[in-house]
Structures are given as structure tokens and as C-alpha cells.
Amino acid sequence: MEPSSPGFTVDVRRLRVLRELADRGTVVATAAALHLTPSAVSQQIAVLAREAGVPLLARAGRGVVLTDAARILLAHADAIHAQLERARHDLLAHADGGVGRLGVGAFATAISGLLCPVLADWRRERPGVDVRVHEVEGEDALTALHHGEVDAAVVMEWRRAPARGDARYARRPLLRDPLDLLLPADHPLATAAADEPVALSDLAEEVWVTGLSGPCQDVVLDACTAAGFTPLTHHRSGDWTAVGALVAAGRGLALVPRLAVTAAPPGTALRRLAHPRPTRPVSLVTRAGSEGSPLLAALVQALVERARRVS
């Protein structure tokens, strides 16, 4: 009898019988502990020996003793059983949302303003959860979701977004991120009646700095259109720090989301806009049918709570 190598498999239940025999010392005692007949125990060990390709028992007087090969196998069996036990506990933890991996796509300001605070809490509360964040937005976020590259996506609603009834996705509204007016510090509106909100319609003749094409630009264009004008745009940037620098340099005004700018950058001033104040709706989108995942449900709940605090 020689140990098999290709396709080597053994039944873990028979390994447990072997472990019990090693602990009890006799086939009769093993059979009593496992509620089997002695012949059933002997048969299980014989089958295991054929699976392993090595003799496991040797005669010693009227009884049997384990061979050296059996003890080598038992050392591995103990490791296998320990790993199975860890797997059982991990599955139980996964059922409670405490273990697993999640891929989350989000636009940059949602990463910093929504996701990172949640992940900081989870690092302490859910150390077994591996969350991997990808900066994506708009159609790219939904493409990543559709292809399984991420499990959830924090997105801004935009003009070409799929309809809310799209059966491929489940949406959970998180917040309506308000837009504020960012203007140069020496602009007349920077200090005049600073406590009074500014009507966006009064700014139709101003030069503007807007985002690049996509949701960030859409939200500004839609707000200005609703106020009755098309913004005269001389500068575009997808980076809010660059937008702030352009405003500070006196190159134009900008509408900036609260998640992106919580305080006026140097050389600028922030003013609230009058009602109806423009906002950018932010939602969490998942693949339809995945809502039953405990880990995903925990993420949804954590993001909803974080969004409530931000709002």
C-alpha cells in the first residue's frame, strides 16, 4: 500500500473516527463513544487506510495500535478540524455581517465624507470585514457594479442615470447634498449682508467655474437652468481644490457641494443660496437581489446613519 498523490482525498468524518480511536485506545471504547458498532469502526478505519494509501493500524496482542503513518495523518487531521471550526465560526460571523469582503465604488467626495468615517468605525467594530474602495462615478460606477467589480456604488443622480424602476438595480437614497456659492473674497457679495442667502438668479451675468462633463457638471447646469439662465463657463475642473483655486484667483464663481467644501478655501468666501436651494441627490445603488447579504445590509445601514449625521 502506497500513499496516493494525484487526487488524494480522505473523508473528514473518518478522520474523526481515527482521532477518537487514538484518544480512546480501543475499538470497543471508540464504538461506544461514537454510538457505532465495533465492526463499523473497524470498517471506517479500513476505508480511511485505503483512501490514504497507508496502513493505519498494527496488531498489538489482542488489540491494535496506531502506526506512525496514522499519527502523521492525525496531525494533519487536527489542523483540518481546526480549520473547519474556524470556517464554521467565520460563516456564523458572516451571517451577522462581521466577516467578508465588499467592493464599494464612490465619487471622491463621497469617499471622504461618507465612506471613510464608516470604515474608521468598522476597523474597530468589524475587523474581519475587508472593504475595498474604488473611485468611480456616473456610468462608470454602474458599469463596475454590473460587472461585479464592486458590490455597491455611491452615486449622484445625473441626467443619463438609469430610470428608478430599472430592474437591474436597487437604490437607497442617502442625502441631498446642498450646493453653496463659492466666490472670491473681494467679490461684493462676499461681505455684503453675509447672513442673507443669495438668489442664484441674480448671478446670471457672472463668469463661472464648473465641473467636467458628467454628474458634477450636470448638477450645476441644472441649477442654473432652473434659475433661468445658462452659466457663462470659462473654466472647468473635476477637482474641487482646483475649482477653489480658480475662484480664489478671481476667475469666476462656482457652486460647490457641502460634502466637497465644508469651509471657504483661502481667498474665497462661501454663501448660502436662497430657496429653492440646489442640491445633488446621492444614493447607494446595489445589484437587484443582493440586498439579502448581511454584510451589504450592514453597509447600507451604516451609510444611511452617516448620511443622516451629515445632513
mmCIF file of C-alpha atoms in Angstrom:
data_model
loop_
_atom_site.group_PDB
_atom_site.id
_atom_site.type_symbol
_atom_site.label_atom_id
_atom_site.label_comp_id
_atom_site.label_asym_id
_atom_site.label_seq_id
_atom_site.Cartn_x
_atom_site.Cartn_y
_atom_site.Cartn_z
ATOM 1 C CA MET A 1 0.000 0.000 0.000
ATOM 2 C CA GLU A 2 1.469 3.356 -1.038
ATOM 3 C CA PRO A 3 0.223 6.897 -0.329
ATOM 4 C CA SER A 4 -1.655 8.231 -3.337
ATOM 5 C CA SER A 5 -0.714 11.650 -4.681
ATOM 6 C CA PRO A 6 -2.909 12.646 -7.642
ATOM 7 C CA GLY A 7 -6.455 13.273 -6.472
ATOM 8 C CA PHE A 8 -5.575 12.482 -2.846
ATOM 9 C CA THR A 9 -8.764 12.756 -0.780
ATOM 10 C CA VAL A 10 -9.913 11.443 2.572
ATOM 11 C CA ASP A 11 -13.266 11.691 4.317
ATOM 12 C CA VAL A 12 -13.019 14.066 7.290
ATOM 13 C CA ARG A 13 -15.679 12.035 9.117
ATOM 14 C CA ARG A 14 -13.363 9.033 9.055
ATOM 15 C CA LEU A 15 -10.532 11.228 10.312
ATOM 16 C CA ARG A 16 -12.726 11.962 13.325
ATOM 17 C CA VAL A 17 -13.107 8.193 13.926
ATOM 18 C CA LEU A 18 -9.329 7.853 13.778
ATOM 19 C CA ARG A 19 -8.903 10.684 16.280
ATOM 20 C CA GLU A 20 -11.410 9.073 18.623
ATOM 21 C CA LEU A 21 -9.556 5.756 18.381
ATOM 22 C CA ALA A 22 -6.280 7.475 19.205
ATOM 23 C CA ASP A 23 -7.890 9.076 22.256
ATOM 24 C CA ARG A 24 -9.880 6.036 23.482
ATOM 25 C CA GLY A 25 -7.255 3.388 22.809
ATOM 26 C CA THR A 26 -9.566 0.532 21.774
ATOM 27 C CA VAL A 27 -12.064 -0.125 19.021
ATOM 28 C CA VAL A 28 -14.737 -1.057 21.574
ATOM 29 C CA ALA A 29 -14.349 2.205 23.519
ATOM 30 C CA THR A 30 -14.331 4.180 20.281
ATOM 31 C CA ALA A 31 -17.503 2.472 19.097
ATOM 32 C CA ALA A 32 -19.249 3.273 22.384
ATOM 33 C CA ALA A 33 -18.198 6.951 22.224
ATOM 34 C CA LEU A 34 -19.407 7.324 18.632
ATOM 35 C CA HIS A 35 -22.552 5.203 19.071
ATOM 36 C CA LEU A 36 -21.330 2.728 16.456
ATOM 37 C CA THR A 37 -20.636 -0.995 16.453
ATOM 38 C CA PRO A 38 -17.014 -2.121 16.754
ATOM 39 C CA SER A 39 -17.217 -3.624 13.248
ATOM 40 C CA ALA A 40 -18.404 -0.256 11.880
ATOM 41 C CA VAL A 41 -15.411 1.456 13.484
ATOM 42 C CA SER A 42 -13.028 -1.130 12.003
ATOM 43 C CA GLN A 43 -14.646 -0.691 8.600
ATOM 44 C CA GLN A 44 -14.317 3.116 8.742
ATOM 45 C CA ILE A 45 -10.609 2.834 9.606
ATOM 46 C CA ALA A 46 -10.043 0.305 6.825
ATOM 47 C CA VAL A 47 -11.681 2.570 4.242
ATOM 48 C CA LEU A 48 -9.637 5.527 5.511
ATOM 49 C CA ALA A 49 -6.446 3.471 5.132
ATOM 50 C CA ARG A 50 -7.345 2.737 1.515
ATOM 51 C CA GLU A 51 -8.088 6.433 0.885
ATOM 52 C CA ALA A 52 -4.784 7.478 2.461
ATOM 53 C CA GLY A 53 -2.833 4.649 0.854
ATOM 54 C CA VAL A 54 -1.035 3.745 4.094
ATOM 55 C CA PRO A 55 -1.634 1.220 6.913
ATOM 56 C CA LEU A 56 -3.153 2.941 9.932
ATOM 57 C CA LEU A 57 -3.380 0.119 12.488
ATOM 58 C CA ALA A 58 -0.983 -2.609 13.640
ATOM 59 C CA ARG A 59 -1.716 -5.627 15.809
ATOM 60 C CA ALA A 60 -0.525 -5.493 19.415
ATOM 61 C CA GLY A 61 -1.531 -8.643 21.292
ATOM 62 C CA ARG A 62 -5.319 -8.830 21.234
ATOM 63 C CA GLY A 63 -5.697 -5.146 20.378
ATOM 64 C CA VAL A 64 -4.429 -2.634 17.831
ATOM 65 C CA VAL A 65 -2.136 0.374 17.920
ATOM 66 C CA LEU A 66 -1.798 3.310 15.551
ATOM 67 C CA THR A 67 1.044 3.237 13.059
ATOM 68 C CA ASP A 68 3.470 6.111 12.612
ATOM 69 C CA ALA A 69 1.684 6.922 9.353
ATOM 70 C CA ALA A 70 -1.605 7.161 11.268
ATOM 71 C CA ARG A 71 -0.083 9.641 13.694
ATOM 72 C CA ILE A 72 1.240 11.749 10.811
ATOM 73 C CA LEU A 73 -2.241 11.740 9.309
ATOM 74 C CA LEU A 74 -3.748 12.656 12.678
ATOM 75 C CA ALA A 75 -1.524 15.724 12.950
ATOM 76 C CA HIS A 76 -2.964 16.942 9.679
ATOM 77 C CA ALA A 77 -6.458 15.868 10.734
ATOM 78 C CA ASP A 78 -6.242 18.068 13.813
ATOM 79 C CA ALA A 79 -5.243 21.016 11.634
ATOM 80 C CA ILE A 80 -8.101 20.228 9.217
ATOM 81 C CA HIS A 81 -10.664 20.069 12.006
ATOM 82 C CA ALA A 82 -9.357 23.314 13.496
ATOM 83 C CA GLN A 83 -9.638 24.999 10.104
ATOM 84 C CA LEU A 84 -13.169 23.654 9.643
ATOM 85 C CA GLU A 85 -14.087 25.038 13.045
ATOM 86 C CA ARG A 86 -12.679 28.420 12.063
ATOM 87 C CA ALA A 87 -14.683 28.195 8.849
ATOM 88 C CA ARG A 88 -17.839 27.462 10.861
ATOM 89 C CA HIS A 89 -17.263 30.486 13.079
ATOM 90 C CA ASP A 90 -16.447 32.675 10.076
ATOM 91 C CA LEU A 91 -19.689 31.621 8.393
ATOM 92 C CA LEU A 92 -21.621 32.454 11.542
ATOM 93 C CA ALA A 93 -19.857 35.826 11.693
ATOM 94 C CA HIS A 94 -20.568 36.382 8.007
ATOM 95 C CA ALA A 95 -24.241 35.743 8.677
ATOM 96 C CA ASP A 96 -24.053 38.612 11.188
ATOM 97 C CA GLY A 97 -22.123 40.867 8.803
ATOM 98 C CA GLY A 98 -18.880 40.544 10.768
ATOM 99 C CA VAL A 99 -16.687 38.774 8.204
ATOM 100 C CA GLY A 100 -16.359 39.082 4.437
ATOM 101 C CA ARG A 101 -15.222 41.297 1.593
ATOM 102 C CA LEU A 102 -17.026 44.187 -0.063
ATOM 103 C CA GLY A 103 -16.087 46.304 -3.056
ATOM 104 C CA VAL A 104 -17.554 49.808 -2.938
ATOM 105 C CA GLY A 105 -17.442 52.364 -5.731
ATOM 106 C CA ALA A 106 -17.955 56.050 -4.986
ATOM 107 C CA PHE A 107 -17.123 59.529 -6.223
ATOM 108 C CA ALA A 108 -14.273 61.282 -4.426
ATOM 109 C CA THR A 109 -16.230 63.481 -2.005
ATOM 110 C CA ALA A 110 -18.478 60.571 -1.019
ATOM 111 C CA ILE A 111 -15.340 58.583 -0.187
ATOM 112 C CA SER A 112 -14.053 61.291 2.144
ATOM 113 C CA GLY A 113 -17.377 62.495 3.536
ATOM 114 C CA LEU A 114 -19.402 59.287 3.801
ATOM 115 C CA LEU A 115 -17.333 56.131 3.347
ATOM 116 C CA CYS A 116 -14.177 56.939 5.320
ATOM 117 C CA PRO A 117 -15.965 57.697 8.620
ATOM 118 C CA VAL A 118 -17.868 54.409 8.272
ATOM 119 C CA LEU A 119 -14.670 52.494 7.505
ATOM 120 C CA ALA A 120 -12.937 54.063 10.513
ATOM 121 C CA ASP A 121 -15.730 52.713 12.747
ATOM 122 C CA TRP A 122 -15.671 49.313 11.035
ATOM 123 C CA ARG A 123 -11.945 48.979 11.580
ATOM 124 C CA ARG A 124 -12.731 48.773 15.303
ATOM 125 C CA GLU A 125 -16.155 47.134 15.215
ATOM 126 C CA ARG A 126 -15.791 44.765 12.242
ATOM 127 C CA PRO A 127 -12.081 43.903 11.919
ATOM 128 C CA GLY A 128 -12.958 40.816 9.880
ATOM 129 C CA VAL A 129 -14.518 42.852 7.064
ATOM 130 C CA ASP A 130 -12.303 43.723 4.104
ATOM 131 C CA VAL A 131 -13.761 46.753 2.288
ATOM 132 C CA ARG A 132 -12.078 47.779 -0.970
ATOM 133 C CA VAL A 133 -12.898 51.244 -2.288
ATOM 134 C CA HIS A 134 -12.765 52.312 -5.939
ATOM 135 C CA GLU A 135 -13.164 55.922 -7.055
ATOM 136 C CA VAL A 136 -15.737 55.831 -9.849
ATOM 137 C CA GLU A 137 -18.771 57.915 -10.715
ATOM 138 C CA GLY A 138 -21.649 58.162 -13.127
ATOM 139 C CA GLU A 139 -21.907 55.479 -15.782
ATOM 140 C CA ASP A 140 -18.522 54.017 -14.785
ATOM 141 C CA ALA A 141 -19.873 53.269 -11.300
ATOM 142 C CA LEU A 142 -22.840 51.343 -12.672
ATOM 143 C CA THR A 143 -20.623 49.511 -15.163
ATOM 144 C CA ALA A 144 -18.382 48.381 -12.295
ATOM 145 C CA LEU A 145 -21.459 47.293 -10.366
ATOM 146 C CA HIS A 146 -22.933 45.434 -13.338
ATOM 147 C CA HIS A 147 -19.670 43.552 -13.976
ATOM 148 C CA GLY A 148 -19.250 42.583 -10.323
ATOM 149 C CA GLU A 149 -16.175 44.755 -9.799
ATOM 150 C CA VAL A 150 -17.944 46.412 -6.860
ATOM 151 C CA ASP A 151 -20.864 45.270 -4.702
ATOM 152 C CA ALA A 152 -22.286 48.733 -4.078
ATOM 153 C CA ALA A 153 -21.876 52.196 -5.568
ATOM 154 C CA VAL A 154 -22.467 55.615 -4.019
ATOM 155 C CA VAL A 155 -23.629 57.768 -6.910
ATOM 156 C CA MET A 156 -25.016 61.195 -7.677
ATOM 157 C CA GLU A 157 -28.197 61.183 -9.685
ATOM 158 C CA TRP A 158 -27.460 62.557 -13.141
ATOM 159 C CA ARG A 159 -29.233 63.195 -16.419
ATOM 160 C CA ARG A 160 -28.393 59.878 -18.077
ATOM 161 C CA ALA A 161 -28.831 57.720 -14.996
ATOM 162 C CA PRO A 162 -30.976 54.586 -15.436
ATOM 163 C CA ALA A 163 -34.631 55.046 -14.556
ATOM 164 C CA ARG A 164 -35.539 54.459 -10.934
ATOM 165 C CA GLY A 165 -37.615 51.457 -11.942
ATOM 166 C CA ASP A 166 -34.661 49.738 -13.658
ATOM 167 C CA ALA A 167 -34.963 46.105 -12.546
ATOM 168 C CA ARG A 168 -31.188 45.592 -12.562
ATOM 169 C CA TYR A 169 -30.557 47.831 -9.559
ATOM 170 C CA ALA A 170 -31.810 48.591 -6.073
ATOM 171 C CA ARG A 171 -31.485 52.216 -4.947
ATOM 172 C CA ARG A 172 -31.320 53.610 -1.418
ATOM 173 C CA PRO A 173 -31.406 57.433 -1.132
ATOM 174 C CA LEU A 174 -28.727 58.703 1.256
ATOM 175 C CA LEU A 175 -28.936 62.507 1.269
ATOM 176 C CA ARG A 176 -29.466 65.625 -0.783
ATOM 177 C CA ASP A 177 -26.097 67.364 -0.663
ATOM 178 C CA PRO A 178 -26.719 71.151 -0.779
ATOM 179 C CA LEU A 179 -24.750 73.407 -3.122
ATOM 180 C CA ASP A 180 -23.221 76.605 -1.783
ATOM 181 C CA LEU A 181 -21.912 79.626 -3.670
ATOM 182 C CA LEU A 182 -18.122 79.999 -3.678
ATOM 183 C CA LEU A 183 -16.845 83.414 -4.732
ATOM 184 C CA PRO A 184 -13.617 85.437 -4.500
ATOM 185 C CA ALA A 185 -13.060 87.091 -1.139
ATOM 186 C CA ASP A 186 -13.084 90.554 -2.775
ATOM 187 C CA HIS A 187 -16.381 89.994 -4.588
ATOM 188 C CA PRO A 188 -19.095 92.485 -3.498
ATOM 189 C CA LEU A 189 -21.333 89.623 -2.337
ATOM 190 C CA ALA A 190 -18.592 88.177 -0.139
ATOM 191 C CA THR A 191 -19.272 90.612 2.695
ATOM 192 C CA ALA A 192 -22.483 92.461 1.808
ATOM 193 C CA ALA A 193 -25.290 91.153 4.023
ATOM 194 C CA ALA A 194 -23.284 87.992 4.589
ATOM 195 C CA ASP A 195 -26.067 86.370 6.601
ATOM 196 C CA GLU A 196 -28.583 86.723 3.791
ATOM 197 C CA PRO A 197 -28.856 83.865 1.271
ATOM 198 C CA VAL A 198 -28.013 84.753 -2.330
ATOM 199 C CA ALA A 199 -30.529 84.254 -5.132
ATOM 200 C CA LEU A 200 -28.917 82.236 -7.891
ATOM 201 C CA SER A 201 -30.969 84.114 -10.487
ATOM 202 C CA ASP A 202 -29.088 87.323 -9.557
ATOM 203 C CA LEU A 203 -25.831 85.795 -10.814
ATOM 204 C CA ALA A 204 -26.784 85.248 -14.447
ATOM 205 C CA GLU A 205 -24.152 87.720 -15.735
ATOM 206 C CA GLU A 206 -21.259 86.242 -13.767
ATOM 207 C CA VAL A 207 -18.435 84.087 -15.149
ATOM 208 C CA TRP A 208 -18.467 80.541 -13.787
ATOM 209 C CA VAL A 209 -16.108 77.698 -12.941
ATOM 210 C CA THR A 210 -17.839 74.335 -13.369
ATOM 211 C CA GLY A 211 -17.009 70.658 -13.215
ATOM 212 C CA LEU A 212 -16.088 68.490 -16.131
ATOM 213 C CA SER A 213 -18.719 66.607 -18.105
ATOM 214 C CA GLY A 214 -20.770 64.212 -16.040
ATOM 215 C CA PRO A 215 -22.762 64.426 -12.804
ATOM 216 C CA CYS A 216 -20.654 67.246 -11.293
ATOM 217 C CA GLN A 217 -21.298 69.456 -14.291
ATOM 218 C CA ASP A 218 -24.922 68.355 -14.673
ATOM 219 C CA VAL A 219 -25.899 69.446 -11.182
ATOM 220 C CA VAL A 220 -24.548 72.996 -11.749
ATOM 221 C CA LEU A 221 -26.089 73.355 -15.212
ATOM 222 C CA ASP A 222 -29.439 72.088 -13.940
ATOM 223 C CA ALA A 223 -29.402 74.531 -11.011
ATOM 224 C CA CYS A 224 -28.617 77.494 -13.265
ATOM 225 C CA THR A 225 -31.214 76.425 -15.813
ATOM 226 C CA ALA A 226 -33.823 76.240 -13.058
ATOM 227 C CA ALA A 227 -32.798 79.798 -12.058
ATOM 228 C CA GLY A 228 -33.437 80.971 -15.625
ATOM 229 C CA PHE A 229 -30.002 81.200 -17.244
ATOM 230 C CA THR A 230 -27.176 79.228 -18.820
ATOM 231 C CA PRO A 231 -23.902 79.820 -16.962
ATOM 232 C CA LEU A 232 -21.099 81.584 -18.835
ATOM 233 C CA THR A 233 -18.420 78.961 -18.207
ATOM 234 C CA HIS A 234 -14.777 79.891 -18.808
ATOM 235 C CA HIS A 235 -13.112 77.215 -16.656
ATOM 236 C CA ARG A 236 -13.788 73.550 -15.936
ATOM 237 C CA SER A 237 -12.169 71.156 -13.496
ATOM 238 C CA GLY A 238 -13.083 67.832 -11.951
ATOM 239 C CA ASP A 239 -11.074 68.611 -8.804
ATOM 240 C CA TRP A 240 -12.737 70.759 -6.129
ATOM 241 C CA THR A 241 -9.367 72.022 -4.862
ATOM 242 C CA ALA A 242 -8.610 73.316 -8.357
ATOM 243 C CA VAL A 243 -12.085 74.855 -8.566
ATOM 244 C CA GLY A 244 -11.419 76.693 -5.296
ATOM 245 C CA ALA A 245 -8.042 77.906 -6.536
ATOM 246 C CA LEU A 246 -9.599 79.293 -9.712
ATOM 247 C CA VAL A 247 -12.253 81.120 -7.685
ATOM 248 C CA ALA A 248 -9.590 82.488 -5.309
ATOM 249 C CA ALA A 249 -7.701 83.778 -8.346
ATOM 250 C CA GLY A 250 -10.788 85.766 -9.322
ATOM 251 C CA ARG A 251 -11.524 83.725 -12.432
ATOM 252 C CA GLY A 252 -15.204 83.171 -11.668
ATOM 253 C CA LEU A 253 -17.847 81.877 -9.255
ATOM 254 C CA ALA A 254 -18.644 78.247 -8.517
ATOM 255 C CA LEU A 255 -21.360 76.123 -6.994
ATOM 256 C CA VAL A 256 -19.751 73.641 -4.640
ATOM 257 C CA PRO A 257 -21.351 70.724 -2.785
ATOM 258 C CA ARG A 258 -21.274 70.723 1.000
ATOM 259 C CA LEU A 259 -19.514 67.331 1.038
ATOM 260 C CA ALA A 260 -16.708 68.772 -1.070
ATOM 261 C CA VAL A 261 -16.175 72.108 0.688
ATOM 262 C CA THR A 262 -17.011 72.482 4.374
ATOM 263 C CA ALA A 263 -15.073 75.753 4.813
ATOM 264 C CA ALA A 264 -14.112 78.514 2.385
ATOM 265 C CA PRO A 265 -10.622 77.962 0.934
ATOM 266 C CA PRO A 266 -8.148 80.854 1.422
ATOM 267 C CA GLY A 267 -9.012 83.814 -0.795
ATOM 268 C CA THR A 268 -12.677 82.805 -1.144
ATOM 269 C CA ALA A 269 -15.972 83.155 0.658
ATOM 270 C CA LEU A 270 -18.923 80.781 0.971
ATOM 271 C CA ARG A 271 -22.518 81.998 0.805
ATOM 272 C CA ARG A 272 -25.735 80.096 1.188
ATOM 273 C CA LEU A 273 -28.109 80.095 -1.741
ATOM 274 C CA ALA A 274 -31.738 81.115 -1.404
ATOM 275 C CA HIS A 275 -34.530 78.598 -1.689
ATOM 276 C CA PRO A 276 -35.170 76.596 -3.690
ATOM 277 C CA ARG A 277 -31.612 75.701 -2.805
ATOM 278 C CA PRO A 278 -29.993 73.405 -5.421
ATOM 279 C CA THR A 279 -28.866 70.017 -4.166
ATOM 280 C CA ARG A 280 -27.288 66.920 -5.627
ATOM 281 C CA PRO A 281 -29.159 63.723 -4.695
ATOM 282 C CA VAL A 282 -26.812 60.983 -3.509
ATOM 283 C CA SER A 283 -27.884 57.337 -3.485
ATOM 284 C CA LEU A 284 -26.436 53.934 -2.752
ATOM 285 C CA VAL A 285 -27.001 51.512 -5.638
ATOM 286 C CA THR A 286 -26.659 47.727 -5.435
ATOM 287 C CA ARG A 287 -27.437 44.891 -7.804
ATOM 288 C CA ALA A 288 -31.060 43.820 -7.523
ATOM 289 C CA GLY A 289 -31.366 40.725 -5.358
ATOM 290 C CA SER A 290 -28.181 41.321 -3.369
ATOM 291 C CA GLU A 291 -29.978 43.177 -0.588
ATOM 292 C CA GLY A 292 -30.214 39.957 1.442
ATOM 293 C CA SER A 293 -26.462 39.903 2.101
ATOM 294 C CA PRO A 294 -25.975 40.626 5.845
ATOM 295 C CA LEU A 295 -22.693 42.411 5.158
ATOM 296 C CA LEU A 296 -24.193 44.570 2.431
ATOM 297 C CA ALA A 297 -27.200 45.326 4.633
ATOM 298 C CA ALA A 298 -24.829 46.436 7.397
ATOM 299 C CA LEU A 299 -23.038 48.760 4.979
ATOM 300 C CA VAL A 300 -26.330 50.254 3.791
ATOM 301 C CA GLN A 301 -27.411 50.913 7.372
ATOM 302 C CA ALA A 302 -24.048 52.455 8.306
ATOM 303 C CA LEU A 303 -24.086 54.768 5.268
ATOM 304 C CA VAL A 304 -27.691 55.803 5.935
ATOM 305 C CA GLU A 305 -26.774 56.721 9.513
ATOM 306 C CA ARG A 306 -23.650 58.603 8.382
ATOM 307 C CA ALA A 307 -25.656 60.482 5.734
ATOM 308 C CA ARG A 308 -28.216 61.433 8.379
ATOM 309 C CA ARG A 309 -25.457 62.949 10.534
ATOM 310 C CA VAL A 310 -24.008 64.807 7.552
ATOM 311 C CA SER A 311 -27.435 66.167 6.616
#
